[in-house]
Short mmCIF file of N, CA and C in Angstrom, two decimals:
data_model
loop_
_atom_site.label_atom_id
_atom_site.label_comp_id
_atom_site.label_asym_id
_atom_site.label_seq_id
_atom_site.Cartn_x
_atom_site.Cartn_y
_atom_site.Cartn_z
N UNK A 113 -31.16 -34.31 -81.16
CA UNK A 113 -29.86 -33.80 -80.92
C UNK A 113 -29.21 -34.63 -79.83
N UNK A 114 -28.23 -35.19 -80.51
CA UNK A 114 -27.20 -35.65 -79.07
C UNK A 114 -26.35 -34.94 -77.93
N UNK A 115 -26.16 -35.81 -77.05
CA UNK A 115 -25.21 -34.88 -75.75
C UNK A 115 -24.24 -33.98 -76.54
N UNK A 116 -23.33 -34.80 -77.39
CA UNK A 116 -22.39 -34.33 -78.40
C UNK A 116 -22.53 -33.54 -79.01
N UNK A 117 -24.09 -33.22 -79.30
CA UNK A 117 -24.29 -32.13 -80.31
C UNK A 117 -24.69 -31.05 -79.81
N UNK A 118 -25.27 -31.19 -78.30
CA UNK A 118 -25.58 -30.06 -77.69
C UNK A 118 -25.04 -28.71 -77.87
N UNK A 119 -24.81 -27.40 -77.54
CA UNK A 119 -24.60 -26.21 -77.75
C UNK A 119 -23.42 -25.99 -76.59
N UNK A 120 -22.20 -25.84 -76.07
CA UNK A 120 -21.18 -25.91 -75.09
C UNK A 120 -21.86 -25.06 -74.05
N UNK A 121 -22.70 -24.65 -74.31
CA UNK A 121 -23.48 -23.52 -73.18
C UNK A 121 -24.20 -24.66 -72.20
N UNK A 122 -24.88 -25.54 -72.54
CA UNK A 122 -25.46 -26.56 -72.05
C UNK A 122 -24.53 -27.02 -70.74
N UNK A 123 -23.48 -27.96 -71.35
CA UNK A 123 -23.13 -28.41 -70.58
C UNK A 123 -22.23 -27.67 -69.22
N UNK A 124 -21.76 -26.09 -69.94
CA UNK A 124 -21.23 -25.28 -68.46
C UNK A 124 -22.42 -25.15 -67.26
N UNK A 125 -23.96 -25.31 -67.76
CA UNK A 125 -25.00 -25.06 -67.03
C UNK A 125 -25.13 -26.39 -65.61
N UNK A 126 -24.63 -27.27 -66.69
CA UNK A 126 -25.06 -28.90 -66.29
C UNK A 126 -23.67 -28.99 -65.28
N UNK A 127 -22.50 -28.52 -65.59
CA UNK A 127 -21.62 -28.64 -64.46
C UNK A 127 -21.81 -27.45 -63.29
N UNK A 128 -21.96 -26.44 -63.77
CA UNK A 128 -22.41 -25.47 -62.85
C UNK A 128 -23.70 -26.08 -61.46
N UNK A 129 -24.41 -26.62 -61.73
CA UNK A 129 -25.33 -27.42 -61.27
C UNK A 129 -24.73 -27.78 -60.02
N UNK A 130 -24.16 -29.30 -60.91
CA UNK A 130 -23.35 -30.31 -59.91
C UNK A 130 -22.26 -29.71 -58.75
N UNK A 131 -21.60 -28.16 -58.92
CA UNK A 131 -21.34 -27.60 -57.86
C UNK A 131 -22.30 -27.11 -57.15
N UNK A 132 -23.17 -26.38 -57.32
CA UNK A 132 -24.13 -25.79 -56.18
C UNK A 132 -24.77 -27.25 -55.52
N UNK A 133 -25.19 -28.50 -56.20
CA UNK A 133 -25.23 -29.28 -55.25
C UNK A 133 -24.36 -30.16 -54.52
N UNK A 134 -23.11 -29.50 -54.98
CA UNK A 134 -22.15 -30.41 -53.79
C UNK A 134 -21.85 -29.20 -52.25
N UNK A 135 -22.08 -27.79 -53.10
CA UNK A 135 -22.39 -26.75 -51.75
C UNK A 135 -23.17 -26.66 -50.58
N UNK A 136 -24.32 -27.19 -51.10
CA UNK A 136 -25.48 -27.13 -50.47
C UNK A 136 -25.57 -28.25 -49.70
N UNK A 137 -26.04 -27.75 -47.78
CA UNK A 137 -25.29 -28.56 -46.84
C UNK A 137 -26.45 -29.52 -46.84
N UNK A 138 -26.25 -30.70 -46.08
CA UNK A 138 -27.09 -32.25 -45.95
C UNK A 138 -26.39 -32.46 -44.17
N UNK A 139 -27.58 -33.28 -43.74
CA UNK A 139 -27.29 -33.21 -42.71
C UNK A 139 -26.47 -34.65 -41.90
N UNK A 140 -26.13 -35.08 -43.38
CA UNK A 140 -24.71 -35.85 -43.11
C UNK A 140 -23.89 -35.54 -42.73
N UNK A 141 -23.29 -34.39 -43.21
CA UNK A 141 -22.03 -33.45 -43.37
C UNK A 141 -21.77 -32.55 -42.38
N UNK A 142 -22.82 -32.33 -41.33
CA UNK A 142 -22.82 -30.91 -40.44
C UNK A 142 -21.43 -31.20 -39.78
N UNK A 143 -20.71 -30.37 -39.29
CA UNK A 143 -19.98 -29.57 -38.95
C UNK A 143 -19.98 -28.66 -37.67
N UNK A 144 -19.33 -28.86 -36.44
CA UNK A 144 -19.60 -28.15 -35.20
C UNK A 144 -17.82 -27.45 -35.36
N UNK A 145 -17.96 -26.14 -34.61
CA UNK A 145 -16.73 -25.65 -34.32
C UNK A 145 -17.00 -25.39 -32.62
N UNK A 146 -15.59 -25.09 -31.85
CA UNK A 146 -15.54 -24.67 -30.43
C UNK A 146 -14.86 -23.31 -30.39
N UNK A 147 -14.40 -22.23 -29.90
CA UNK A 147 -13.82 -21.28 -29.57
C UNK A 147 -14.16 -20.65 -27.64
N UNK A 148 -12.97 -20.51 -27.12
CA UNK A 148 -13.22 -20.22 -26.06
C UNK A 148 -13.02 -18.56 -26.14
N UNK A 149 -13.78 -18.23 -24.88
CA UNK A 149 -13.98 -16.66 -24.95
C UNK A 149 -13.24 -16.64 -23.51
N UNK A 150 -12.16 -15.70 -23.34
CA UNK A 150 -11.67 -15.47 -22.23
C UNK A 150 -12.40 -14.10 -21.53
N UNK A 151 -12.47 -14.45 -20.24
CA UNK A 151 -12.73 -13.15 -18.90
C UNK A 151 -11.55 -13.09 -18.33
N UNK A 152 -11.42 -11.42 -18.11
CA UNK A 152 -10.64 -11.08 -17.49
C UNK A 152 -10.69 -10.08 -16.47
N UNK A 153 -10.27 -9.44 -15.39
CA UNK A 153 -10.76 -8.95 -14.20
C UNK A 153 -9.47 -8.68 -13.29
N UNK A 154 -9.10 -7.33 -13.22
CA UNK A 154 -8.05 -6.93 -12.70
C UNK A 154 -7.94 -6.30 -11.25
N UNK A 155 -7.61 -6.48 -9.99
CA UNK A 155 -7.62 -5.99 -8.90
C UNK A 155 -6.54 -5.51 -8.82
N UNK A 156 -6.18 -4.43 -9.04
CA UNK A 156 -5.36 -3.18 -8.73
C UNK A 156 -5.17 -3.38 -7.10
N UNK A 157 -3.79 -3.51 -6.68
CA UNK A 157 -3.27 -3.17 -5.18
C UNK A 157 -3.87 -1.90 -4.36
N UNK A 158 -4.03 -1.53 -3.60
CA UNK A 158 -4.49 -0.30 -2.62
C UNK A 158 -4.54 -0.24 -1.51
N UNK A 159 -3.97 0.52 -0.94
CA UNK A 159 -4.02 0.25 0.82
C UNK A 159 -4.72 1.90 1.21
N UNK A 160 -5.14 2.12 2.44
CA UNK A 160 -5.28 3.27 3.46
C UNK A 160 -5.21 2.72 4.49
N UNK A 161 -4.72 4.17 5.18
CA UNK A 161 -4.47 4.16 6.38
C UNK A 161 -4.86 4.97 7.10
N UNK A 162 -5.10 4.99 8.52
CA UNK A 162 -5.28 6.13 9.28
C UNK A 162 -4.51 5.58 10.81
N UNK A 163 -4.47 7.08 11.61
CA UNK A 163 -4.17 7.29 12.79
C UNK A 163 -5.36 6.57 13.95
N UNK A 164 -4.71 5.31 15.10
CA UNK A 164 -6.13 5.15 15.59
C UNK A 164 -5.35 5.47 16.98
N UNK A 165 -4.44 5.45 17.09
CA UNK A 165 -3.98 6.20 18.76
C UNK A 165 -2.63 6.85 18.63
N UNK A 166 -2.81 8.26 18.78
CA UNK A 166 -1.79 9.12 19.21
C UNK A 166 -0.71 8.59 19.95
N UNK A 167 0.88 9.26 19.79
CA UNK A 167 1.91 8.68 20.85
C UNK A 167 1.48 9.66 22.28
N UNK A 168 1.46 9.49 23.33
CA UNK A 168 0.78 10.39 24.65
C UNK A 168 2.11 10.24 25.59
N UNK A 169 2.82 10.43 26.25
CA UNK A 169 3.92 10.33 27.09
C UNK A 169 3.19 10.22 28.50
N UNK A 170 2.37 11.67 28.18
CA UNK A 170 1.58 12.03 29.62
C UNK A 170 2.46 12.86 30.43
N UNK A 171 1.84 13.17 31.60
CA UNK A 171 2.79 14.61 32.50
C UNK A 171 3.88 13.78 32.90
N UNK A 172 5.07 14.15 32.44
CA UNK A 172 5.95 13.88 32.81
C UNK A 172 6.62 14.83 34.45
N UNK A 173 6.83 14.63 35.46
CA UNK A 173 7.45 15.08 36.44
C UNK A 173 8.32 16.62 36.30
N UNK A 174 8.50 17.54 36.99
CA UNK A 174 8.27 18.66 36.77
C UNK A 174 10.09 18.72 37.68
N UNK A 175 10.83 17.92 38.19
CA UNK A 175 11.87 18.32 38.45
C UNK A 175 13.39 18.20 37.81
N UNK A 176 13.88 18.31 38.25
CA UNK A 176 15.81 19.18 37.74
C UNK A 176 16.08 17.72 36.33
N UNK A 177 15.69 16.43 36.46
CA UNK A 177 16.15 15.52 35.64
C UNK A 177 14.41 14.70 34.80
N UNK A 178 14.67 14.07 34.12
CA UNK A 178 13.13 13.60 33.32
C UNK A 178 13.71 12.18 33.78
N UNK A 179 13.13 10.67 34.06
CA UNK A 179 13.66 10.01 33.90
C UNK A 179 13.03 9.23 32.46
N UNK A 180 13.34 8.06 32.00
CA UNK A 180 12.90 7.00 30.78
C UNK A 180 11.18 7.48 31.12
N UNK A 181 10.47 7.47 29.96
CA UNK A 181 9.23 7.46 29.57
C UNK A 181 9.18 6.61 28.22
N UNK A 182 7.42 5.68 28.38
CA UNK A 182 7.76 5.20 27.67
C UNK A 182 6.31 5.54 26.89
N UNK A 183 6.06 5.32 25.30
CA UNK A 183 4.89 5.79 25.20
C UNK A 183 4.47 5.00 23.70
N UNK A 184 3.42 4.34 23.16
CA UNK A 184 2.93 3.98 21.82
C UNK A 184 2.64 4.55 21.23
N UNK A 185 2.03 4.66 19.92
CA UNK A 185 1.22 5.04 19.26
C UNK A 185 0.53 3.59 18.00
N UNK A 186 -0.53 3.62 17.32
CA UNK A 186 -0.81 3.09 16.80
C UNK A 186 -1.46 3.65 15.08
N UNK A 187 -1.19 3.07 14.08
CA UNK A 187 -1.68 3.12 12.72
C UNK A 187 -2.84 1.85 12.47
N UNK A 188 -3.83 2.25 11.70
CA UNK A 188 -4.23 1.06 10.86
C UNK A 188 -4.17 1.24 9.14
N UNK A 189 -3.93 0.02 9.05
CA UNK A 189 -3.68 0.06 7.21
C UNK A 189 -4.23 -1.08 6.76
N UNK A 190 -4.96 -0.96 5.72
CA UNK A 190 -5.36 -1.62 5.14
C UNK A 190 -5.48 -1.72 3.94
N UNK A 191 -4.78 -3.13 3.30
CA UNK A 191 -4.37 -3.44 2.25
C UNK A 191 -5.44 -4.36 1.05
N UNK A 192 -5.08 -4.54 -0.47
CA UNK A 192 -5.49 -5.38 -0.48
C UNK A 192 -4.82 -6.70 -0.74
N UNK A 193 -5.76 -8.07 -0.61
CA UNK A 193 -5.32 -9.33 0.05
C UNK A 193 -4.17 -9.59 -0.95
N UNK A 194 -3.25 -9.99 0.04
CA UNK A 194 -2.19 -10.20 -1.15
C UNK A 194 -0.96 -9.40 -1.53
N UNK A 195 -1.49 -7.73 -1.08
CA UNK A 195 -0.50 -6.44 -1.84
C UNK A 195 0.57 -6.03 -0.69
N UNK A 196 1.77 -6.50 -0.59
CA UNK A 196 2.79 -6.06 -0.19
C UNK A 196 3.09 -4.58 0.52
N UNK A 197 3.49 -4.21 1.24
CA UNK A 197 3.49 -2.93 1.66
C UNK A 197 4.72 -2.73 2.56
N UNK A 198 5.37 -1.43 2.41
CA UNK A 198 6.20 -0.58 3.26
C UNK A 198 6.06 0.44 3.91
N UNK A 199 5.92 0.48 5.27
CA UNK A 199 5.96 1.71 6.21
C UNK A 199 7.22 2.63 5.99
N UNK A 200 7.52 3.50 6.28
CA UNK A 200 8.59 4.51 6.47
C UNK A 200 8.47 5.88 6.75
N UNK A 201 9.34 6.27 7.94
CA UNK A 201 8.74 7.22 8.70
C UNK A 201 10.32 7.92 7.72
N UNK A 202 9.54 9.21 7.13
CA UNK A 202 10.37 9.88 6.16
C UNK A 202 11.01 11.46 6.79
N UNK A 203 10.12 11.47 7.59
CA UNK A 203 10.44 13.11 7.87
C UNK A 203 9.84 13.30 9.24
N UNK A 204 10.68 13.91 10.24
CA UNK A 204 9.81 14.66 11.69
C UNK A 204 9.68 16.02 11.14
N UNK A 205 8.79 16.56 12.10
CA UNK A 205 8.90 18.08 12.19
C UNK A 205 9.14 19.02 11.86
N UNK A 206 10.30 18.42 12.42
CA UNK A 206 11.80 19.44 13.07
C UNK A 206 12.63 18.67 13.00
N UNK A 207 12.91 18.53 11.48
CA UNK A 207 14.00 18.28 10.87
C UNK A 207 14.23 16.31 11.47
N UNK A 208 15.94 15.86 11.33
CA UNK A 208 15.95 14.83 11.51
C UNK A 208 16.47 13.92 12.34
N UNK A 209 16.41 14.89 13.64
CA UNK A 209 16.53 14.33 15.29
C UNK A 209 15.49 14.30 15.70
N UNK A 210 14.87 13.08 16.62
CA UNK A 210 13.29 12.89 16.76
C UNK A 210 13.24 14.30 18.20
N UNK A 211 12.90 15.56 18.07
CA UNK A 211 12.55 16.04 19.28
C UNK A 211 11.41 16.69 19.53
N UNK A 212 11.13 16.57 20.56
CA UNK A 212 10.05 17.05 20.87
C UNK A 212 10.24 18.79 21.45
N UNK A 213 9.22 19.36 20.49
CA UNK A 213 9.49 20.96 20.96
C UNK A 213 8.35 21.90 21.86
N UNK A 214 8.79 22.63 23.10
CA UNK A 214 7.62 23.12 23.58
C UNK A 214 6.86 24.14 22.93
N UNK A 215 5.98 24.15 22.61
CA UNK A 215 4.90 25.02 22.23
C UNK A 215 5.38 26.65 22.54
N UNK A 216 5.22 27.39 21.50
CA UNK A 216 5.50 28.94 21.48
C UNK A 216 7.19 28.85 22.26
N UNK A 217 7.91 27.98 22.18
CA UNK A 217 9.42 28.46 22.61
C UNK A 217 10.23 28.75 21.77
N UNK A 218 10.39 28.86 20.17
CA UNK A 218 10.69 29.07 19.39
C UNK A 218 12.22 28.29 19.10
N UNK A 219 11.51 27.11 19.46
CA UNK A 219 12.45 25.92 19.20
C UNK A 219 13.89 25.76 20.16
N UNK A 220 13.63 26.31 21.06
CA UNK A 220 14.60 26.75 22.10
C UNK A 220 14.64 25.69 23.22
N UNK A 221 13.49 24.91 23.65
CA UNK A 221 13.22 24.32 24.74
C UNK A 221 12.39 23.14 24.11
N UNK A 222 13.85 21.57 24.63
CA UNK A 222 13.10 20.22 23.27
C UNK A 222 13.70 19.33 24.59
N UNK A 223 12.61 17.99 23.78
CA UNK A 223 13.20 16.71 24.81
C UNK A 223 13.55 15.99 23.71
N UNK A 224 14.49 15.52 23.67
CA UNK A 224 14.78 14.43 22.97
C UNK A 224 14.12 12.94 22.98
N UNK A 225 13.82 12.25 22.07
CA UNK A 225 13.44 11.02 22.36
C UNK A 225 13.31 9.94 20.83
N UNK A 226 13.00 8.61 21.14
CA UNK A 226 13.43 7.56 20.29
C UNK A 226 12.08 7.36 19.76
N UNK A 227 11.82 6.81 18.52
CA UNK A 227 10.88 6.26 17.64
C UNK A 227 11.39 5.21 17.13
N UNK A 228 10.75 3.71 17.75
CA UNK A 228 11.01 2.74 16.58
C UNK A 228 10.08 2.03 16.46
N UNK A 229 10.14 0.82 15.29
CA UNK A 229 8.98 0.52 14.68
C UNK A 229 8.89 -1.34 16.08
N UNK A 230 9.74 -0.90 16.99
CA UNK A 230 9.90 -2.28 17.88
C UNK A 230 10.35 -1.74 18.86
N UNK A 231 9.75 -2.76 20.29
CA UNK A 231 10.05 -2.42 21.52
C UNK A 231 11.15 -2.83 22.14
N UNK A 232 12.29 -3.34 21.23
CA UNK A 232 13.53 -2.91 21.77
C UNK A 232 14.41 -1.71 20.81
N UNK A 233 14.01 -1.03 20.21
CA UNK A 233 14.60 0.11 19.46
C UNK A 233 15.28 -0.37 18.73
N UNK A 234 15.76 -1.44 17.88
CA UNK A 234 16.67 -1.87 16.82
C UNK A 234 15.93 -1.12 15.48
N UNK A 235 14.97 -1.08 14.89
CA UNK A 235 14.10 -0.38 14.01
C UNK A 235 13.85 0.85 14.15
N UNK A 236 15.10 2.02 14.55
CA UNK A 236 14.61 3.13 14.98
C UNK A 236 13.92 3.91 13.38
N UNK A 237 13.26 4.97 13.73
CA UNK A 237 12.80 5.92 13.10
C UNK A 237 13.44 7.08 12.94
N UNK A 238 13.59 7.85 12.13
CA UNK A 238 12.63 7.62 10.80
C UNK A 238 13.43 7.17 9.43
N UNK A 239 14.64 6.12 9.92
CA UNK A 239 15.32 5.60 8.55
C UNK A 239 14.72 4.43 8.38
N UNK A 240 14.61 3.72 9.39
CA UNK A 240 13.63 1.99 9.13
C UNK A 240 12.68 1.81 9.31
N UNK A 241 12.28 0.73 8.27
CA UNK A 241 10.65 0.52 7.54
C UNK A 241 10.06 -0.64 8.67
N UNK A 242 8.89 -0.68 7.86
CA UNK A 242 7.88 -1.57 8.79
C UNK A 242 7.37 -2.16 7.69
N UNK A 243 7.57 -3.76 7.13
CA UNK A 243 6.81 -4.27 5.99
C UNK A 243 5.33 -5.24 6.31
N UNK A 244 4.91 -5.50 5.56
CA UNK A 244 3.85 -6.76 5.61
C UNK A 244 3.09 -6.81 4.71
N UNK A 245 1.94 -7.99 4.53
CA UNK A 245 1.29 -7.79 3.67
C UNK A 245 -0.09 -7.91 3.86
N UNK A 246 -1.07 -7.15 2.52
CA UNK A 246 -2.39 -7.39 3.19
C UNK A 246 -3.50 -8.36 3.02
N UNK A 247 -4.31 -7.92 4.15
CA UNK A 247 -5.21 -9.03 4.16
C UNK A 247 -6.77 -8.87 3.68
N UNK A 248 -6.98 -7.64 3.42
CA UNK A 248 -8.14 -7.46 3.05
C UNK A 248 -8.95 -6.64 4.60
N UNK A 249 -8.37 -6.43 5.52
CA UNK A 249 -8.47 -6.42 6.82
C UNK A 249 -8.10 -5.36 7.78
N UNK A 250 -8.40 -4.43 8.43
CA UNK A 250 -7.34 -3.79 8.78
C UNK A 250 -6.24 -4.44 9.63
N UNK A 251 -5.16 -3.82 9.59
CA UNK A 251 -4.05 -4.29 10.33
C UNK A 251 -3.98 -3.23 11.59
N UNK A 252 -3.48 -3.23 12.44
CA UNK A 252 -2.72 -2.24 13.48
C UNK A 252 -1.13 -2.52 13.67
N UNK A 253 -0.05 -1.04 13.73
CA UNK A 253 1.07 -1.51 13.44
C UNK A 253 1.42 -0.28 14.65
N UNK A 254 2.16 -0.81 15.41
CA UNK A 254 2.55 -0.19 16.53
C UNK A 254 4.18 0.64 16.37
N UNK A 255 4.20 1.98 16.81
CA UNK A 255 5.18 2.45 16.61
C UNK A 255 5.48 3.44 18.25
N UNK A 256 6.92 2.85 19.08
CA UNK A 256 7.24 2.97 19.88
C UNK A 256 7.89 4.25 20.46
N UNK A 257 7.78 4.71 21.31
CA UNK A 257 8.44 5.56 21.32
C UNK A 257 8.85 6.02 22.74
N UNK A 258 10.14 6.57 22.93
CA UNK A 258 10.96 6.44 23.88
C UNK A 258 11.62 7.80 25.03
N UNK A 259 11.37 8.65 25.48
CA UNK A 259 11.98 9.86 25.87
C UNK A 259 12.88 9.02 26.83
N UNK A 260 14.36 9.42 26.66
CA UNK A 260 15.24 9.10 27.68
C UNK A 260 15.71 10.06 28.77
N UNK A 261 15.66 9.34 29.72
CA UNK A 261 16.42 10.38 31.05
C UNK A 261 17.52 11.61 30.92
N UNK A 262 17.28 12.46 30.72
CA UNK A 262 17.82 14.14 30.34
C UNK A 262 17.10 14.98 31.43
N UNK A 263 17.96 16.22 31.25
CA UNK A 263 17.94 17.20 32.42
C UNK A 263 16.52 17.66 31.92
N UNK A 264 15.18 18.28 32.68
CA UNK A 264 14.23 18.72 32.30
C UNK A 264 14.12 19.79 31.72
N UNK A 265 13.28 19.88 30.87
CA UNK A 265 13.54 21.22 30.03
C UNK A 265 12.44 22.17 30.86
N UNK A 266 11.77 23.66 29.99
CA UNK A 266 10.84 24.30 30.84
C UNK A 266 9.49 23.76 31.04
N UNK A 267 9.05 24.12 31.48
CA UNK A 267 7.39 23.74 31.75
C UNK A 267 6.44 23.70 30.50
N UNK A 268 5.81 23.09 29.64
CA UNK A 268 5.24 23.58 28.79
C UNK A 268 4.28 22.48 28.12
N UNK A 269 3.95 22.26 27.19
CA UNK A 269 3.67 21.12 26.55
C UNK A 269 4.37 21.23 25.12
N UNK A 270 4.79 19.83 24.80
CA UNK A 270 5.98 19.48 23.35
C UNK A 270 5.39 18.61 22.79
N UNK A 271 5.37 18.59 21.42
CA UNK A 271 4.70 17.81 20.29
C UNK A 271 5.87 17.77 19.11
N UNK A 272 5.93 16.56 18.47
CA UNK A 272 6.71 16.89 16.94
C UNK A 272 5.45 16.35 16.14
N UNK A 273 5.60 15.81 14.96
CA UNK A 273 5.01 15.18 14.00
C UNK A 273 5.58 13.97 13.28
N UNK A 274 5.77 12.87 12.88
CA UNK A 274 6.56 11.98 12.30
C UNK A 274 5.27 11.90 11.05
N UNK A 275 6.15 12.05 9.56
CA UNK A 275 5.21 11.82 8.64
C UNK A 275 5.49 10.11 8.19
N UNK A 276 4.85 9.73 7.69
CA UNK A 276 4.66 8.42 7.17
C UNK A 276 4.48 8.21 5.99
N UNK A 277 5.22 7.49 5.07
CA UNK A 277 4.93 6.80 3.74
C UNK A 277 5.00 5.35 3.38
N UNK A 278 3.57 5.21 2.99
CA UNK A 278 3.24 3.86 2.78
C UNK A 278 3.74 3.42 0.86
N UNK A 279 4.42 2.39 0.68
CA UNK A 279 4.78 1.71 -0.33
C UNK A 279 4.20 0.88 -0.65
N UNK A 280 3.23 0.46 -1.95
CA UNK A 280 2.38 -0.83 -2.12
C UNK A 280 2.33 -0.83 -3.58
#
């Protein structure tokens, strides 16, 4: 029997063939691919803070006039490196004249006095901020504060509160 005469089944076998061996790999032919795999790793901003020194005036003088007192206080905050931040003293006390009120007088008997975020009072409190940024570190941020010469009030001891809000 000739090629020619073969059965057509034959030869689909005989081409069928010649594809599976042009499939089938040789190590002429290999083939490398690359793909990169990305990492990723997110540090979210965050700061705290705390109180590390009270504002203290101290005994002020006990007669007819008070004169200038001058007095600090201090915050630390700590940011992370890099994250932007805003101080702002949002609210006293007692409402939104900085005063100081004596204890059990039922708001009757106050000294007035200044809060700013600088020791010449241009940054007073509690409308202006205090910015910076952090370091990974604590910071200390000084906030000033001022009782001016007024007639003395009664004997007692006076406290307000200044609250604080940090922006980051």
């Amino acid at each position: 029997m000739s090629l020619s005469s073969r059965p057509p089944r034959c030869a689909a076998v005989a081409a069928i063939g010649a594809t599976v061996l042009a499939l089938a790999p040789s190590a002429a032919t290999a083939a490398t691919q690359s793909l990169a795999v990305t990492s990723q790793f997110v540090v979210a901003s965050s700061c705290s803070t705390s109180t590390t020194a009270n504002m203290d005036f101290g005994a002020l003088p006990a007669t007819l006039s008070v004169a200038q007192a001058d007095a600090t206080g201090t915050i630390s905050i700590t940011c992370t490196i890099g994250a932007p931040y805003t101080l702002k003293g949002y609210g006293l006390a007692y409402g939104s004249q900085s005063l100081l009120y004596r204890s059990g007088s039922n708001f009757t008997d106050s000294l007035k006095y200044d809060l700013a975020w600088d020791s010449q009072y241009a940054q007073k409190l509690p409308g202006a901020t205090s910015s910076g940024t952090g370091t990974g570190a604590a910071q200390t941020v000084t906030i000033y504060g001022r009782i001016s010469a007024q007639t003395a009030p009664s004997a007692g001891s006076y406290t307000d509160t200044l609250t604080l809000k940090i922006t980051y």
